[in-house]
Coordinates of N, CA and C in Angstrom, one line a residue:
M118 N 0.8 -1.2 0.0 CA 0.0 0.0 0.0 C 0.9 1.2 0.0
R119 N 0.5 2.2 -0.8 CA 1.3 3.4 -0.9 C 1.1 4.3 0.3
A120 N 2.1 5.1 0.6 CA 2.0 6.0 1.7 C 1.0 7.2 1.4
L121 N 0.3 7.7 2.4 CA -0.7 8.7 2.1 C 0.0 9.9 1.5
A122 N 1.2 10.3 2.0 CA 1.9 11.5 1.4 C 2.2 11.3 -0.1
D123 N 2.6 10.1 -0.5 CA 2.8 9.8 -1.9 C 1.6 9.9 -2.7
I124 N 0.5 9.4 -2.2 CA -0.8 9.5 -2.9 C -1.2 11.0 -3.1
L125 N -1.0 11.7 -2.0 CA -1.4 13.2 -2.0 C -0.6 13.9 -3.0
D126 N 0.7 13.7 -3.1 CA 1.6 14.3 -4.0 C 1.1 14.1 -5.5
E127 N 0.7 12.9 -5.8 CA 0.2 12.7 -7.2 C -1.1 13.3 -7.4
Y128 N -2.0 13.2 -6.4 CA -3.4 13.7 -6.4 C -3.4 15.2 -6.7
E129 N -2.6 15.9 -6.0 CA -2.5 17.4 -6.1 C -2.1 17.8 -7.5
F130 N -1.3 17.0 -8.2 CA -0.8 17.3 -9.5 C -1.8 17.1 -10.6
L131 N -2.8 16.3 -10.3 CA -3.8 15.9 -11.4 C -5.0 16.8 -11.5
D132 N -5.6 16.8 -12.7 CA -6.9 17.5 -12.8 C -8.0 16.5 -12.3
Q133 N -9.3 16.9 -12.4 CA -10.4 16.1 -11.9 C -10.4 14.7 -12.5
D134 N -10.3 14.6 -13.8 CA -10.3 13.3 -14.5 C -9.1 12.4 -14.0
G135 N -8.0 13.0 -13.9 CA -6.8 12.3 -13.4 C -7.0 11.8 -12.0
R136 N -7.6 12.6 -11.2 CA -7.9 12.2 -9.8 C -8.8 11.0 -9.7
H137 N -9.8 11.0 -10.6 CA -10.7 9.9 -10.6 C -10.0 8.6 -11.1
Q138 N -9.1 8.8 -12.1 CA -8.4 7.6 -12.6 C -7.4 7.1 -11.5
L139 N -6.8 8.0 -10.7 CA -5.9 7.6 -9.6 C -6.7 6.8 -8.6
L140 N -7.8 7.3 -8.2 CA -8.6 6.5 -7.2 C -9.0 5.1 -7.8
I141 N -9.3 5.0 -9.0 CA -9.7 3.7 -9.6 C -8.4 2.8 -9.6
E142 N -7.3 3.4 -9.9 CA -6.0 2.6 -9.9 C -5.7 2.2 -8.5
L143 N -5.9 3.0 -7.5 CA -5.7 2.6 -6.1 C -6.6 1.5 -5.7
A144 N -7.9 1.5 -6.2 CA -8.8 0.5 -5.9 C -8.4 -0.9 -6.5
R145 N -7.9 -0.8 -7.7 CA -7.4 -2.0 -8.4 C -6.2 -2.7 -7.7
N146 N -5.4 -1.8 -7.0 CA -4.2 -2.3 -6.4 C -4.4 -2.7 -4.9
M147 N -5.6 -2.6 -4.4 CA -5.9 -3.0 -3.0 C -5.8 -4.5 -2.9
E148 N -5.4 -4.9 -1.7 CA -5.4 -6.3 -1.4 C -6.8 -6.9 -1.5
P149 N -6.9 -8.0 -2.2 CA -8.3 -8.6 -2.4 C -8.9 -9.0 -1.1
M150 N -10.2 -8.8 -1.0 CA -11.0 -9.3 0.2 C -11.7 -10.5 -0.2
P151 N -11.5 -11.7 0.4 CA -12.2 -12.9 0.0 C -13.7 -12.7 0.1
F152 N -14.4 -13.2 -0.9 CA -15.9 -13.1 -1.0 C -16.6 -13.5 0.3
A153 N -16.0 -14.6 0.9 CA -16.7 -15.1 2.1 C -16.7 -14.1 3.2
L154 N -15.8 -13.1 3.2 CA -15.8 -12.1 4.3 C -16.8 -11.0 4.0
K155 N -17.4 -11.0 2.8 CA -18.4 -9.9 2.5 C -19.8 -10.3 3.0
T156 N -20.0 -10.0 4.2 CA -21.3 -10.4 4.9 C -21.9 -9.2 5.5
E157 N -23.1 -9.4 6.0 CA -23.8 -8.3 6.7 C -23.0 -7.8 7.9
A158 N -22.3 -8.7 8.5 CA -21.5 -8.3 9.7 C -20.3 -7.5 9.4
T159 N -19.8 -7.6 8.1 CA -18.6 -6.8 7.8 C -19.0 -5.6 6.9
K160 N -20.3 -5.4 6.6 CA -20.8 -4.3 5.8 C -20.7 -3.0 6.6
V161 N -20.1 -2.0 6.0 CA -20.1 -0.7 6.7 C -21.4 0.0 6.5
K162 N -22.0 0.2 7.7 CA -23.4 0.8 7.7 C -23.4 2.3 7.3
G163 N -24.4 2.6 6.5 CA -24.6 4.0 6.2 C -23.9 4.5 4.9
C164 N -23.3 3.6 4.2 CA -22.6 4.0 3.0 C -23.6 3.8 1.8
I165 N -23.5 4.8 0.9 CA -24.3 4.7 -0.3 C -24.0 3.5 -1.1
A166 N -22.7 3.3 -1.4 CA -22.2 2.1 -2.1 C -22.1 1.0 -1.1
N167 N -22.1 -0.3 -1.5 CA -21.8 -1.4 -0.6 C -20.3 -1.4 -0.3
V168 N -20.0 -1.3 1.0 CA -18.6 -1.3 1.5 C -18.5 -2.3 2.6
W169 N -17.5 -3.1 2.5 CA -17.2 -4.1 3.5 C -15.8 -3.9 4.1
A170 N -15.6 -4.1 5.4 CA -14.3 -4.0 6.0 C -14.2 -5.1 7.0
Y171 N -13.0 -5.7 7.0 CA -12.7 -6.8 7.9 C -11.4 -6.5 8.6
P172 N -11.4 -6.3 9.9 CA -10.1 -6.0 10.6 C -9.4 -7.3 11.1
I173 N -8.1 -7.3 11.0 CA -7.3 -8.4 11.4 C -6.2 -7.8 12.3
L174 N -6.0 -8.3 13.5 CA -5.0 -7.9 14.4 C -3.8 -8.9 14.3
Q175 N -2.7 -8.4 13.7 CA -1.5 -9.2 13.5 C -0.3 -8.6 14.2
G176 N 0.3 -9.3 15.1 CA 1.5 -8.7 15.7 C 1.3 -7.4 16.4
G177 N 0.1 -7.2 17.0 CA -0.3 -6.0 17.7 C -0.6 -4.8 16.7
K178 N -0.7 -5.1 15.4 CA -1.0 -4.1 14.5 C -2.3 -4.4 13.8
L179 N -3.1 -3.4 13.4 CA -4.4 -3.6 12.8 C -4.3 -3.5 11.3
H180 N -4.8 -4.5 10.7 CA -4.8 -4.5 9.2 C -6.2 -4.7 8.7
F181 N -6.6 -3.9 7.7 CA -8.0 -4.0 7.2 C -8.0 -4.6 5.8
L182 N -8.9 -5.5 5.6 CA -9.3 -5.9 4.3 C -10.5 -5.2 4.0
A183 N -10.7 -4.6 2.8 CA -11.8 -3.8 2.5 C -12.2 -3.9 1.0
D184 N -13.4 -3.7 0.7 CA -13.9 -3.8 -0.7 C -15.2 -2.9 -0.8
S185 N -15.5 -2.6 -2.0 CA -16.7 -1.9 -2.4 C -17.2 -2.4 -3.8
D186 N -18.5 -2.3 -4.0 CA -18.9 -2.6 -5.3 C -18.8 -1.4 -6.3
S187 N -18.3 -0.3 -5.8 CA -17.9 0.8 -6.6 C -16.4 1.0 -6.6
S188 N -15.8 1.0 -7.8 CA -14.4 1.1 -7.8 C -13.9 2.5 -7.3
F189 N -14.7 3.5 -7.6 CA -14.4 4.9 -7.1 C -14.4 4.9 -5.6
T190 N -15.5 4.4 -5.0 CA -15.5 4.4 -3.5 C -14.4 3.5 -3.0
K191 N -14.1 2.4 -3.6 CA -13.0 1.6 -3.2 C -11.7 2.3 -3.2
G192 N -11.5 3.2 -4.2 CA -10.3 4.0 -4.3 C -10.2 5.0 -3.1
M193 N -11.3 5.6 -2.7 CA -11.3 6.5 -1.6 C -11.0 5.7 -0.3
I194 N -11.5 4.5 -0.2 CA -11.2 3.7 0.9 C -9.7 3.3 1.0
A195 N -9.1 3.1 -0.2 CA -7.7 2.9 -0.2 C -6.9 4.1 0.4
V196 N -7.4 5.3 0.1 CA -6.7 6.5 0.6 C -6.9 6.5 2.2
V197 N -8.1 6.2 2.6 CA -8.3 6.2 4.1 C -7.4 5.1 4.7
L198 N -7.4 4.0 4.2 CA -6.6 2.9 4.8 C -5.1 3.2 4.7
S199 N -4.6 4.0 3.8 CA -3.2 4.4 3.7 C -2.8 5.2 4.9
A200 N -3.8 5.8 5.6 CA -3.5 6.6 6.8 C -3.4 5.8 8.0
V201 N -3.9 4.6 8.0 CA -3.9 3.8 9.3 C -3.5 2.3 9.1
Q202 N -3.3 1.8 7.9 CA -3.0 0.4 7.7 C -1.7 0.0 8.5
D203 N -1.8 -1.2 9.1 CA -0.7 -1.8 9.8 C -0.1 -0.9 10.9
R204 N -0.9 -0.3 11.6 CA -0.5 0.5 12.8 C -1.2 -0.1 14.0
T205 N -0.7 0.2 15.2 CA -1.3 -0.3 16.4 C -2.6 0.4 16.6
P206 N -3.5 -0.3 17.4 CA -4.8 0.4 17.7 C -4.5 1.7 18.4
Q207 N -3.5 1.8 19.2 CA -3.3 3.1 19.9 C -2.8 4.2 19.0
E208 N -2.0 3.8 18.0 CA -1.6 4.8 17.0 C -2.8 5.3 16.1
I209 N -3.7 4.4 15.8 CA -4.9 4.7 15.1 C -5.8 5.6 15.9
I210 N -5.9 5.3 17.1 CA -6.8 6.2 18.0 C -6.2 7.6 18.0
R211 N -4.9 7.8 18.0 CA -4.3 9.1 18.1 C -4.3 9.8 16.7
T212 N -4.5 9.1 15.6 CA -4.5 9.6 14.3 C -5.8 10.4 14.0
D213 N -5.7 11.6 13.6 CA -6.9 12.3 13.1 C -7.0 12.0 11.6
I214 N -7.8 11.0 11.3 CA -7.9 10.5 10.0 C -8.6 11.6 9.1
T215 N -9.6 12.2 9.6 CA -10.3 13.3 8.9 C -9.4 14.4 8.5
A216 N -8.5 14.9 9.4 CA -7.5 15.9 9.1 C -6.5 15.4 8.1
A217 N -6.1 14.2 8.2 CA -5.1 13.6 7.3 C -5.7 13.6 5.8
L218 N -7.0 13.5 5.7 CA -7.7 13.4 4.4 C -8.1 14.8 3.9
E219 N -8.1 15.8 4.7 CA -8.5 17.2 4.3 C -7.8 17.7 3.0
P220 N -6.5 17.5 2.9 CA -5.9 18.0 1.6 C -6.4 17.4 0.4
F221 N -7.1 16.3 0.4 CA -7.7 15.7 -0.7 C -9.0 16.4 -1.1
N222 N -9.6 17.1 -0.2 CA -10.8 17.9 -0.4 C -11.9 17.1 -1.1
F223 N -12.1 15.9 -0.6 CA -13.0 15.0 -1.2 C -14.4 15.6 -1.2
K224 N -14.8 16.3 -0.2 CA -16.2 16.8 -0.1 C -16.5 17.8 -1.2
S225 N -15.5 18.6 -1.6 CA -15.8 19.6 -2.7 C -15.5 19.0 -4.1
N226 N -14.7 18.0 -4.1 CA -14.3 17.5 -5.4 C -15.2 16.3 -5.8
M227 N -15.9 15.7 -4.9 CA -16.8 14.6 -5.2 C -18.2 14.9 -4.9
S228 N -19.1 14.1 -5.4 CA -20.5 14.3 -5.1 C -20.7 14.0 -3.6
S229 N -21.8 14.5 -3.0 CA -22.0 14.3 -1.6 C -22.3 12.8 -1.3
N230 N -22.9 12.1 -2.3 CA -23.2 10.7 -2.1 C -21.9 9.9 -2.0
R231 N -20.9 10.2 -2.8 CA -19.6 9.5 -2.8 C -18.8 9.8 -1.6
S232 N -18.8 11.1 -1.2 CA -18.0 11.5 0.0 C -18.6 11.1 1.3
S233 N -19.9 10.8 1.3 CA -20.6 10.4 2.5 C -20.1 9.0 3.0
N234 N -19.5 8.2 2.2 CA -19.0 6.9 2.6 C -17.8 7.1 3.6
L235 N -17.0 8.1 3.4 CA -15.8 8.3 4.2 C -16.0 8.4 5.7
P236 N -17.0 9.2 6.2 CA -17.1 9.3 7.7 C -17.5 7.9 8.3
N237 N -18.3 7.1 7.6 CA -18.7 5.8 8.1 C -17.6 4.9 8.2
M238 N -16.7 4.9 7.2 CA -15.5 4.1 7.2 C -14.5 4.5 8.3
I239 N -14.4 5.8 8.4 CA -13.5 6.3 9.5 C -14.0 6.0 10.9
A240 N -15.3 6.1 11.1 CA -15.9 5.7 12.3 C -15.7 4.2 12.6
L241 N -15.9 3.4 11.6 CA -15.6 1.9 11.8 C -14.2 1.7 12.2
I242 N -13.2 2.3 11.6 CA -11.8 2.1 11.9 C -11.5 2.6 13.3
K243 N -12.0 3.7 13.7 CA -11.8 4.3 15.0 C -12.4 3.4 16.1
E244 N -13.7 2.9 15.9 CA -14.4 2.0 16.8 C -13.6 0.7 17.0
T245 N -13.1 0.2 15.9 CA -12.4 -1.1 15.9 C -11.1 -0.9 16.7
A246 N -10.4 0.2 16.5 CA -9.1 0.4 17.2 C -9.4 0.6 18.7
A247 N -10.4 1.4 19.0 CA -10.8 1.6 20.4 C -11.1 0.3 21.1
R248 N -11.9 -0.5 20.5 CA -12.3 -1.8 21.1 C -11.1 -2.7 21.3
L249 N -10.2 -2.8 20.3 CA -9.0 -3.6 20.4 C -8.0 -3.1 21.4
A250 N -7.9 -1.8 21.5 CA -7.0 -1.1 22.5 C -7.5 -1.4 23.9
A251 N -8.8 -1.5 24.1 CA -9.4 -1.7 25.4 C -9.3 -3.1 25.9
S252 N -9.1 -4.1 25.0 CA -9.1 -5.5 25.3 C -7.7 -6.0 25.7

């Protein structure tokens, strides 16, 4: 997975069409999520597109498998995950994911339907990290 700063460097250089293509490319390069994990239990609630996320705790670090039936949404999820992937739950709790994503300006560059998926994904990540940190 690419670093968030690297994605942002490329994103800022591109026009709107290029940004859409970058997100689709990021979606294609995401680690595949097995179909068997795409259940109601792993579905991210409140998203316009179907989005699934499955957390795995490995060596004290949180790793997410995620997918969407929309390649564009999946690309935005890839950006979100680049901010938190393979970090400890405590590191994720301390990370202001929303602030880290602000330079992408998703809300003004994307339709409200598409950008509404992000807060739900961020909430799921934060809740998962908090639950695992407490256990």
